[in-house]
């Protein structure tokens, strides 16, 4: 049993308790069969078109480009997908997969609630029982999203262990899965976890990059020079990057530097070290004893002390660059896009905008930046208002 | 190099000869409630009849553990527990009872981190797991450890680590669960030394009212594929459970119930509570007189 599958160089793998290993093998088999089953593909495509609203638009950010005075910026509009973020692409695909496996119960973790809402939505659409684990602290901060999930028929279970945030919600989801593995599919929301999850999530999110590449080709007849996306677990980033990996495109993942890399942050690739968390070998935030430390970001979706193993591999091989921007810079990015384009991005996405604003001015107007606009910011307006008021002189 | 698995073999053989099985291996979370108390709790467990130990290394994200051990780890880490605390506990057990088998248990990340000072350099695919556990294997052998359980290192990913530990005379002890397929049981059987840890139920650690109904069938499936001694853990908390599983396997592991015993004992009575609890579950003292 020396399978090589699921490895991204030294990263990835299956570091899971024995109880779950057969379920991971079953999931891998089912995924492979589904991939080569035209009926699965066509049902998923029809759902993505008629329910999610794909393909999502590609918007030329003309005023933003003009104001920054350099490269032309294009936005891949995942904020316009049903439920307001890219998360639905993965949730729908995995719900279809769970139905194929005959699993009548779905569990998911959520931080801010976007993945929880997407999962509750997809489960409602197919009439499947849905339980969402959410840190007690996040339940408190995101009460409206809890209500949305309840409206969609999902049960939200507050997690009281650890720091009561996303990491702990994942731990609790895995504990539920260990206990109910025979009847339950764990619908992981990012490109993390043991193999085959990072591959499944990447493939289900790759529609982002594939569409954007085609759309840009049709509009300007060429590839982007730079593609930028925010990275927490990294699902929207890997979805944007993966179809561009063999192309001459500079790939930049933007992590959350929180209050700064020397203070509290969530910049796992920029400032972490290799380790094993939640079933995969990747970069993690940890202390000298290998204990996982708390992440911090103003954006709950980036507030995670691990990262998808494929990003660790893209960094190691220097195929992609990983940078970070602070909470403050992300707030500026959110304001900038709101004021120049009339689009309020999610705080996660605002990190990508903020970094694009740093690189665009040094580029020529003939050059192009493609930004993965992963989600809309309605969910964040309260946090943004409080943060902007707090820093007002 | 020490004889791999010898203390386990000897302990199982002696118990079989006496006919007084099953052996009882208590699980102690190192550093709970404080690192200072751990050595005395180890000695108390031996006085109470512990036939071996599983010493748990606290981890921030114990995803196979129920609430009792999660809380114990949180308390232990806050009190400053580290792998050294666990190795000290192993050393204490070894000095107190030279012949009993001692198993170190934990999650992979702290073990990888041990002795590497947060290095970003161990990135060679083949060495990603094996190399980083070298310092731990050496120190664990010095502390008298006979076996190591790594909860999140399944057999599929275990070969390099197993070789490193074996070179220091330490068995990599595998877990099997009721969900394990025959193919996976065979893969473990091929590699196992010391003993194989049977997870009695499909779930996380924690006391349960009854032994899982399908446990007997599970033992049968494993027995059909290996002669390696089996020990059962997860959900075992009472003397009646020990007696019941003892008809099927030669050793039982008790964790959460012991941790709860420690947590609910008066501050100055923890060692005595451990000793009494072990006396009860090993059958040395009847339950009626235990309170």
XYZ file of C-alpha atoms in Angstrom:
684
model
C 0.000 0.000 0.000
C 2.320 2.711 -1.157
C -0.087 4.733 -3.225
C 1.308 7.899 -4.682
C -2.080 9.359 -5.499
C -2.972 12.563 -3.800
C 0.545 13.844 -3.445
C 1.601 17.283 -4.611
C 5.325 16.658 -4.270
C 5.865 16.411 -0.509
C 2.422 17.867 0.214
C -1.082 16.405 0.327
C -1.680 12.764 1.241
C -4.133 11.101 3.596
C -3.300 11.708 7.254
C -6.632 10.627 8.655
C -7.778 8.270 11.406
C -8.167 4.657 10.255
C -11.965 4.785 10.670
C -12.181 7.265 7.784
C -9.725 5.648 5.388
C -12.251 3.321 3.723
C -14.638 6.260 3.227
C -11.867 8.264 1.583
C -11.173 5.348 -0.760
C -14.885 5.079 -1.552
C -15.050 8.806 -2.266
C -12.022 8.589 -4.547
C -13.540 5.682 -6.496
C -16.907 7.388 -6.806
C -15.288 10.609 -7.957
C -13.320 8.797 -10.644
C -16.430 7.006 -11.887
C -18.439 10.232 -11.867
C -15.730 11.996 -13.859
C -16.088 9.515 -16.680
C -19.883 9.349 -16.467
C -21.462 11.682 -19.062
C -24.732 11.687 -17.097
C -23.003 13.112 -14.003
C -21.200 15.731 -16.040
C -24.313 16.824 -17.898
C -26.442 17.016 -14.751
C -23.799 19.108 -13.015
C -23.409 21.371 -16.063
C -27.161 21.870 -16.304
C -27.356 22.746 -12.590
C -24.455 25.171 -12.900
C -26.156 26.854 -15.878
C -29.794 26.915 -14.819
C -29.499 27.109 -11.019
C -26.171 28.784 -10.234
C -26.222 31.111 -13.245
C -22.988 30.067 -14.926
C -21.119 31.151 -16.789
C -20.523 34.116 -14.529
C -19.627 37.377 -16.286
C -16.141 38.716 -16.868
C -16.199 42.457 -16.187
C -13.670 44.994 -17.432
C -12.980 47.231 -14.440
C -12.435 50.336 -16.525
C -12.571 53.022 -13.855
C -10.431 50.994 -11.447
C -7.859 50.402 -14.209
C -7.862 54.091 -15.098
C -7.478 55.209 -11.498
C -4.551 52.855 -10.878
C -3.005 54.026 -14.143
C -1.422 50.803 -15.332
C -2.647 47.366 -16.359
C -6.195 46.681 -17.528
C -8.071 44.857 -14.768
C -10.711 42.220 -15.432
C -12.942 40.716 -12.767
C -14.234 37.143 -12.833
C -17.615 37.658 -11.193
C -18.195 34.733 -8.803
C -20.068 37.258 -6.666
C -22.885 36.938 -9.204
C -23.243 33.175 -8.758
C -26.244 31.955 -6.744
C -25.656 32.530 -3.011
C -23.117 35.224 -3.817
C -19.818 33.382 -3.893
C -17.880 30.636 -5.664
C -18.649 28.179 -2.830
C -21.798 26.919 -4.563
C -19.750 25.362 -7.423
C -18.166 22.902 -5.022
C -21.223 22.382 -2.821
C -23.439 21.382 -5.752
C -20.872 19.039 -7.247
C -20.288 17.261 -3.936
C -24.017 16.978 -3.196
C -24.445 15.227 -6.547
C -21.542 12.974 -5.598
C -23.059 12.180 -2.179
C -26.342 11.280 -3.891
C -24.440 8.880 -6.183
C -22.880 7.247 -3.113
C -26.301 6.869 -1.524
C -25.350 8.962 1.523
C -28.555 10.450 2.958
C -26.832 12.900 5.320
C -24.400 15.738 4.646
C -22.229 17.594 7.124
C -20.161 20.707 6.487
C -18.045 23.206 8.378
C -18.306 26.916 7.946
C -16.453 29.988 9.168
C -18.300 33.134 8.150
C -21.128 31.036 6.817
C -20.669 31.260 3.034
C -19.830 27.590 2.572
C -22.516 26.669 5.078
C -25.103 28.647 3.131
C -23.934 27.130 -0.171
C -24.133 23.610 1.283
C -27.543 24.238 2.874
C -28.720 25.583 -0.494
C -27.529 22.583 -2.485
C -28.968 20.182 0.121
C -32.325 21.976 0.046
C -32.373 21.728 -3.743
C -31.929 17.933 -3.532
C -33.824 17.268 -0.307
C -30.832 15.980 1.664
C -30.381 16.304 5.443
C -27.779 18.986 6.193
C -25.848 19.678 9.388
C -23.430 22.600 9.522
C -20.763 22.916 12.210
C -19.853 26.477 13.063
C -17.664 27.826 15.850
C -19.695 29.377 18.645
C -17.791 32.616 18.182
C -18.681 32.680 14.471
C -22.309 31.821 15.241
C -22.410 34.943 17.361
C -20.650 37.151 14.790
C -22.616 35.848 11.812
C -26.097 35.486 13.271
C -27.749 36.434 9.975
C -25.989 33.673 8.055
C -27.064 31.189 10.746
C -30.628 32.323 10.120
C -30.159 31.924 6.352
C -28.996 28.336 6.844
C -31.959 27.649 9.117
C -34.324 29.084 6.493
C -32.784 26.651 4.021
C -33.629 23.792 6.346
C -30.149 23.103 7.709
C -29.282 22.462 11.327
C -26.451 24.680 12.575
C -24.452 23.178 15.445
C -22.368 25.649 17.486
C -18.878 24.283 18.250
C -17.624 25.085 21.739
C -14.123 23.589 21.578
C -10.822 25.403 21.019
C -11.082 28.997 19.811
C -14.634 28.301 18.607
C -13.870 29.308 15.016
C -13.335 27.619 11.614
C -10.491 25.276 12.630
C -12.602 23.919 15.477
C -15.642 23.580 13.210
C -13.526 21.368 10.912
C -12.357 19.267 13.882
C -15.957 18.776 14.968
C -17.067 17.911 11.416
C -14.370 15.244 11.245
C -15.511 13.864 14.627
C -19.073 13.647 13.344
C -17.795 11.960 10.189
C -15.753 9.438 12.219
C -18.931 8.574 14.088
C -21.448 8.545 11.211
C -19.195 7.704 8.282
C -21.399 4.912 6.969
C -24.348 7.233 6.274
C -22.702 10.613 5.948
C -20.743 12.591 3.368
C -18.458 15.330 4.700
C -18.704 18.229 2.278
C -15.435 20.087 2.804
C -15.612 23.692 1.639
C -12.053 24.357 0.551
C -9.199 22.668 -1.298
C -7.913 21.219 1.965
C -8.246 17.943 3.875
C -7.076 14.432 2.989
C -6.948 13.201 -0.595
C -9.173 13.167 -2.648
C -10.722 16.390 -1.296
C -8.106 18.854 -2.587
C -8.476 17.342 -6.077
C -12.283 17.189 -6.032
C -12.619 20.780 -4.836
C -10.071 21.995 -7.395
C -11.867 20.266 -10.253
C -15.270 21.562 -9.143
C -13.878 25.107 -8.893
C -11.854 25.017 -12.101
C -14.868 26.320 -14.021
C -13.753 29.726 -12.705
C -10.423 29.679 -14.538
C -11.684 27.852 -17.625
C -14.487 30.317 -18.219
C -12.323 33.348 -17.482
C -9.666 32.154 -19.917
C -12.229 31.675 -22.721
C -14.010 34.911 -21.958
C -10.809 36.941 -21.989
C -9.735 35.238 -25.207
C -13.018 36.306 -26.820
C -12.872 39.855 -25.495
C -9.217 40.774 -26.000
C -7.809 37.791 -27.845
C -5.142 36.872 -25.315
C -4.299 35.425 -21.937
C -3.978 37.602 -18.846
C -0.439 38.573 -17.855
C -1.237 38.202 -14.171
C -3.954 36.307 -12.312
C -4.659 37.250 -8.686
C -6.866 35.567 -6.117
C -7.179 35.556 -2.346
C -6.059 32.431 -0.468
C -7.434 31.095 2.801
C -7.848 27.375 2.234
C -7.450 28.389 -1.386
C -10.420 26.969 -3.310
C -11.235 29.983 -5.445
C -7.538 30.583 -6.097
C -6.870 27.012 -7.229
C -10.028 27.179 -9.363
C -8.691 30.277 -11.090
C -5.049 29.157 -11.294
C -5.358 25.544 -12.338
C -6.549 26.075 -15.930
C -3.726 28.649 -16.353
C -0.899 26.544 -14.942
C 0.567 25.573 -18.315
C 0.199 29.090 -19.695
C 2.673 31.978 -19.420
C 0.630 33.717 -16.733
C 2.012 35.078 -13.470
C -0.073 33.581 -10.654
C -0.358 35.478 -7.367
C -2.155 34.209 -4.276
C -2.931 36.810 -1.635
C -3.071 35.735 1.995
C -4.398 37.602 4.996
C -1.649 39.382 6.942
C -4.220 40.379 9.559
C -2.614 42.834 11.953
C 0.792 42.220 10.329
C 3.073 39.198 9.877
C 4.797 39.899 13.185
C 1.435 40.101 14.973
C -1.757 38.041 14.564
C -2.299 36.900 10.979
C -3.509 34.078 8.720
C -0.650 34.121 6.178
C 0.143 30.414 6.279
C 2.346 30.198 3.175
C 4.060 33.532 3.762
C 4.906 32.951 7.413
C 4.080 29.335 8.376
C 6.033 26.080 8.094
C 5.345 22.558 6.805
C 3.165 20.375 8.993
C 0.079 18.180 9.019
C -3.380 19.543 9.748
C -6.836 18.164 9.001
C -5.567 15.175 7.105
C -3.133 16.819 4.745
C 0.536 17.729 4.738
C 0.854 21.406 3.902
C 1.966 24.697 5.401
C 0.463 25.462 8.797
C 0.705 28.058 11.527
C 2.247 26.316 14.534
C 4.332 26.951 17.607
C 7.722 25.393 18.413
C 5.963 22.278 19.756
C 3.875 21.563 16.672
C 0.685 22.842 18.266
C -1.512 24.623 15.737
C -1.872 28.322 16.537
C -4.879 30.548 16.043
C -5.113 32.469 12.810
C -6.451 35.991 12.604
C -7.973 37.938 9.759
C -10.709 40.534 9.492
C -12.081 38.181 6.859
C -13.548 35.054 8.438
C -13.131 33.155 5.156
C -9.334 33.553 5.285
C -9.096 32.943 9.027
C -7.535 29.463 8.829
C -4.107 28.230 10.047
C -3.653 25.800 7.113
C -3.815 26.041 3.327
C -4.572 23.705 0.431
C -1.591 21.386 -0.252
C -1.506 22.206 -3.956
C -0.783 25.846 -3.116
C 2.133 24.706 -0.948
C 3.390 22.771 -3.970
C 2.900 25.712 -6.369
C 4.905 27.867 -3.978
C 7.686 25.304 -3.562
C 8.012 24.885 -7.333
C 7.804 28.656 -7.769
C 4.928 28.319 -10.223
C 2.879 30.725 -8.128
C 3.783 33.558 -5.790
C 2.159 34.043 -2.412
C 1.989 37.464 -0.827
C -0.095 38.965 1.952
C -2.009 42.137 2.711
C -3.182 43.419 6.093
C -6.696 43.939 7.414
C -6.262 47.672 6.824
C -5.109 47.259 3.246
C -8.017 44.902 2.564
C -10.457 47.520 3.858
C -8.890 50.033 1.458
C -9.249 47.493 -1.357
C -12.909 47.009 -0.511
C -13.540 50.764 -0.584
C -11.573 51.166 -3.803
C -13.600 48.621 -5.752
C -16.877 49.825 -4.264
C -16.209 53.449 -5.227
C -14.718 52.875 -8.679
C -16.842 50.013 -9.972
C -19.994 49.903 -7.865
C -19.113 46.414 -6.660
C -18.798 45.754 -2.937
C -16.538 42.709 -2.727
C -16.345 40.225 0.128
C -13.563 41.009 2.607
C -11.777 37.880 1.367
C -11.820 39.183 -2.215
C -10.800 42.636 -1.019
C -7.355 41.179 -0.263
C -6.902 40.354 -3.947
C -8.098 43.823 -4.966
C -5.672 45.431 -2.520
C -2.735 43.529 -3.954
C -3.792 44.222 -7.542
C -3.741 47.909 -6.631
C -0.074 47.482 -5.698
C 1.060 45.752 -8.903
C -1.167 47.385 -11.534
C 0.452 50.851 -11.529
C 3.858 49.392 -12.462
C 2.406 47.550 -15.466
C 1.668 48.896 -18.948
C -1.863 49.596 -20.233
C -1.322 46.808 -22.779
C -1.061 44.319 -19.960
C -3.903 42.556 -18.221
C -4.655 41.503 -14.647
C -7.357 38.925 -14.048
C -8.819 38.997 -10.528
C -10.932 36.224 -9.087
C -13.807 38.169 -7.559
C -14.727 35.316 -5.291
C -17.721 36.753 -3.455
C -19.907 39.742 -2.778
C -19.581 41.839 0.341
C -23.115 42.158 1.646
C -22.308 39.666 4.401
C -19.467 41.882 5.606
C -20.973 45.371 5.701
C -21.413 45.393 9.478
C -17.830 44.306 10.111
C -16.597 46.839 7.557
C -18.638 49.641 9.119
C -17.286 48.835 12.585
C -13.709 48.585 11.325
C -13.874 51.839 9.364
C -15.424 53.637 12.328
C -12.746 52.248 14.615
C -9.933 53.627 12.502
C -11.589 56.992 11.766
C -9.498 59.800 13.310
C 18.873 -2.488 18.418
C 16.367 -3.755 20.934
C 14.213 -6.755 20.133
C 11.156 -5.224 18.454
C 7.984 -5.780 20.451
C 9.645 -7.959 23.108
C 8.013 -6.409 26.201
C 4.583 -6.722 24.554
C 5.211 -10.381 23.675
C 6.486 -11.187 27.146
C 3.577 -9.434 28.862
C 0.986 -11.200 26.711
C 2.696 -14.571 27.146
C 2.922 -14.192 30.938
C -0.718 -13.153 31.157
C -1.792 -16.100 29.015
C 0.227 -18.451 31.236
C -1.394 -17.022 34.367
C -4.805 -17.052 32.702
C -5.733 -13.743 34.327
C -6.331 -11.618 31.216
C -7.088 -9.232 29.862
C -4.139 -6.963 30.574
C -5.188 -3.435 31.345
C -3.327 -0.548 29.700
C -4.497 2.773 31.094
C -4.283 5.846 28.878
C -2.963 8.944 30.629
C -2.967 12.348 28.945
C 0.515 13.662 29.701
C 0.413 16.888 31.634
C -3.207 16.614 32.716
C -4.115 18.334 34.891
C -0.530 19.572 35.314
C 2.870 18.273 34.153
C 4.028 18.163 37.777
C 1.339 15.638 38.734
C 1.840 13.236 35.829
C 4.661 11.101 37.327
C 2.675 10.421 40.511
C -0.424 9.499 38.491
C 1.700 7.025 36.520
C 2.973 5.434 39.735
C -0.556 5.334 41.154
C -1.824 3.528 38.052
C 0.926 0.930 38.432
C -0.001 0.436 42.098
C -3.594 -0.051 40.971
C -2.698 -2.804 38.516
C -1.727 -1.192 35.220
C -0.052 -3.843 33.050
C 1.289 -1.267 30.614
C 0.652 2.277 29.514
C -0.543 4.433 26.743
C 0.845 7.906 27.344
C -0.944 10.569 25.285
C 0.782 13.656 23.919
C -1.620 16.611 24.078
C -2.514 18.227 20.743
C -4.390 21.395 19.886
C -6.573 19.648 17.271
C -7.336 16.087 18.425
C -9.857 15.172 15.734
C -10.314 11.527 16.756
C -11.001 12.416 20.378
C -14.246 13.106 22.188
C -14.861 16.023 24.555
C -13.152 14.476 27.613
C -9.759 14.221 25.942
C -10.169 17.482 24.058
C -10.674 19.248 27.371
C -7.825 17.349 29.039
C -5.444 18.333 26.229
C -6.525 21.958 26.417
C -5.877 21.977 30.184
C -2.538 20.184 29.797
C -1.302 22.518 27.056
C -2.324 25.563 29.073
C -0.319 24.111 31.983
C 2.747 23.884 29.710
C 2.683 20.211 28.715
C 4.918 19.181 25.788
C 6.287 15.956 24.332
C 8.926 16.125 27.067
C 6.142 15.788 29.644
C 5.018 12.589 27.925
C 8.578 11.240 27.673
C 9.065 11.978 31.385
C 5.915 9.970 32.117
C 7.270 7.071 30.053
C 10.576 7.272 31.935
C 8.743 7.213 35.279
C 6.735 4.170 34.219
C 9.867 2.397 32.987
C 11.752 3.067 36.257
C 8.783 1.984 38.374
C 7.941 -1.151 36.405
C 10.904 -2.261 34.271
C 9.055 -4.966 32.343
C 5.729 -3.404 31.362
C 5.150 -2.317 27.765
C 4.871 1.440 27.292
C 3.188 3.013 24.302
C 3.477 6.661 23.372
C 0.396 8.004 21.604
C -0.280 11.222 19.749
C -1.068 13.080 16.571
C 1.436 13.467 13.772
C 2.146 17.192 13.765
C 3.799 17.545 17.191
C 5.878 14.432 16.416
C 7.055 15.906 13.101
C 7.864 19.171 14.797
C 9.881 17.589 17.642
C 13.537 18.473 17.371
C 13.117 20.221 14.035
C 12.813 23.756 15.491
C 10.146 24.629 12.944
C 12.394 23.902 9.998
C 11.043 24.810 6.572
C 13.576 22.566 4.857
C 12.343 18.981 5.246
C 10.638 18.869 1.893
C 12.054 15.834 0.127
C 8.935 13.749 -0.664
C 10.404 10.443 0.509
C 11.694 11.977 3.714
C 8.699 14.152 4.489
C 7.632 11.916 7.370
C 10.615 9.651 8.103
C 13.370 12.202 8.611
C 11.467 14.519 10.941
C 10.599 11.712 13.381
C 14.269 10.688 13.852
C 14.843 12.893 16.932
C 11.635 11.628 18.547
C 12.504 7.980 17.900
C 15.874 8.429 19.572
C 14.539 10.217 22.655
C 11.565 7.867 22.996
C 13.871 4.840 22.940
C 15.987 6.435 25.672
C 12.817 6.999 27.735
C 11.972 3.303 27.548
C 9.137 3.485 25.014
C 8.229 0.174 23.341
C 5.667 1.347 20.823
C 4.160 4.456 19.303
C 0.634 5.138 18.086
C 0.184 7.973 15.614
C -3.550 8.483 15.290
C -3.453 10.266 11.942
C -0.738 8.198 10.274
C -2.630 5.393 8.530
C -0.829 2.329 7.218
C -0.798 3.793 3.688
C 1.518 6.618 4.753
C 3.456 4.803 7.465
C 6.357 2.897 5.902
C 9.196 5.402 6.319
C 8.164 6.259 9.875
C 7.846 2.589 10.821
C 11.392 1.907 9.650
C 12.792 4.846 11.588
C 11.097 3.760 14.822
C 12.016 0.109 14.280
C 15.670 1.094 13.952
C 15.361 2.402 17.516
C 13.578 -0.728 18.757
C 10.136 0.897 18.796
C 7.066 -0.716 17.226
C 4.737 1.451 15.188
C 1.404 0.335 16.621
C -1.438 0.415 14.106
C -5.100 1.051 14.687
C -7.869 -0.865 12.981
C -11.512 0.180 13.058
C -14.794 -1.617 12.415
C -14.846 0.151 9.024
C -11.418 -1.262 8.036
C -11.635 -3.447 4.946
C -10.006 -6.884 4.803
C -7.433 -5.393 2.437
C -6.493 -2.781 5.029
C -6.446 -5.341 7.848
C -4.045 -7.443 5.761
C -1.815 -4.425 5.103
C -1.610 -3.772 8.847
C -1.092 -7.470 9.655
C 1.883 -7.543 7.304
C 3.569 -4.635 9.114
C 2.444 -4.928 12.733
C 4.662 -5.573 15.728
C 3.916 -5.202 19.429
C 0.150 -5.254 19.203
C -2.680 -4.016 17.019
C -5.042 -1.485 18.546
C -8.659 -2.268 17.743
C -10.956 0.728 17.848
C -14.040 -0.955 19.330
C -16.577 1.321 17.695
C -17.161 3.652 14.769
C -16.615 6.939 16.555
C -14.322 9.100 18.668
C -12.828 8.338 22.097
C -15.107 8.509 25.106
C -16.875 6.254 27.596
C -19.967 4.385 26.368
C -22.583 2.353 28.234
C -21.948 -0.828 26.300
C -19.344 -2.532 24.186
C -20.276 -2.149 20.510
C -22.540 -4.975 19.349
C -20.451 -5.750 16.271
C -17.152 -5.903 18.159
C -17.045 -9.699 18.215
C -17.457 -9.934 14.455
C -14.779 -7.276 14.014
C -12.299 -9.219 16.189
C -13.086 -12.307 14.116
C -12.272 -10.529 10.863
C -8.931 -9.327 12.249
C -8.080 -12.659 13.903
C -8.565 -14.414 10.581
C -5.711 -12.389 9.117
C -3.137 -12.028 11.891
C -1.629 -13.639 15.002
C -0.342 -10.337 16.382
C -1.791 -9.680 19.864
C -4.830 -7.396 19.872
C -5.808 -4.715 22.360
C -9.118 -2.933 22.358
C -9.835 0.684 23.194
C -12.504 3.414 22.740
C -15.632 3.241 24.859
C -14.284 0.872 27.550
C -14.958 2.288 31.009
C -16.184 -0.377 33.432
C -15.017 -3.680 34.878
C -17.906 -5.435 33.090
C -16.664 -4.070 29.725
C -13.160 -5.299 30.508
C -14.440 -8.759 31.366
C -16.569 -8.843 28.214
C -13.815 -7.826 25.781
C -11.344 -9.983 27.715
C -13.111 -13.031 26.332
C -12.062 -11.907 22.853
C -8.756 -10.046 23.161
C -5.813 -10.179 25.609
C -5.659 -6.456 26.462
C -7.949 -3.481 27.007
C -7.198 0.233 27.019
C -9.122 2.683 29.180
C -8.784 6.388 28.501
C -11.643 8.829 28.850
C -13.114 7.190 31.946
C -9.747 7.436 33.691
C -9.375 11.061 32.622
C -12.838 11.788 34.019
C -11.829 10.063 37.258
C -8.824 12.371 37.549
C -10.838 15.461 36.612
C -13.547 14.804 39.181
C -11.273 13.815 42.066
C -10.363 16.306 44.787
C -7.112 18.142 44.038
C -5.166 16.255 46.708
C -6.832 12.919 45.971
C -6.111 12.407 42.265
C -3.425 9.765 42.659
C -5.565 7.827 45.088
C -8.550 8.062 42.700
C -6.419 6.673 39.857
C -5.145 3.814 42.000
C -8.665 2.898 43.169
C -10.145 3.142 39.692
C -7.450 0.834 38.299
C -8.084 -1.615 41.149
C -11.738 -1.692 40.196
C -11.359 -2.130 36.447
C -8.650 -4.757 36.884
C -10.943 -6.650 39.264
C -8.705 -6.304 42.294
C -11.432 -4.414 44.149
C -15.176 -4.820 43.756
C -17.095 -1.787 42.463
C -19.289 -1.602 45.573
C -16.364 -0.662 47.779
C -14.864 1.748 45.312
C -16.725 4.853 46.393
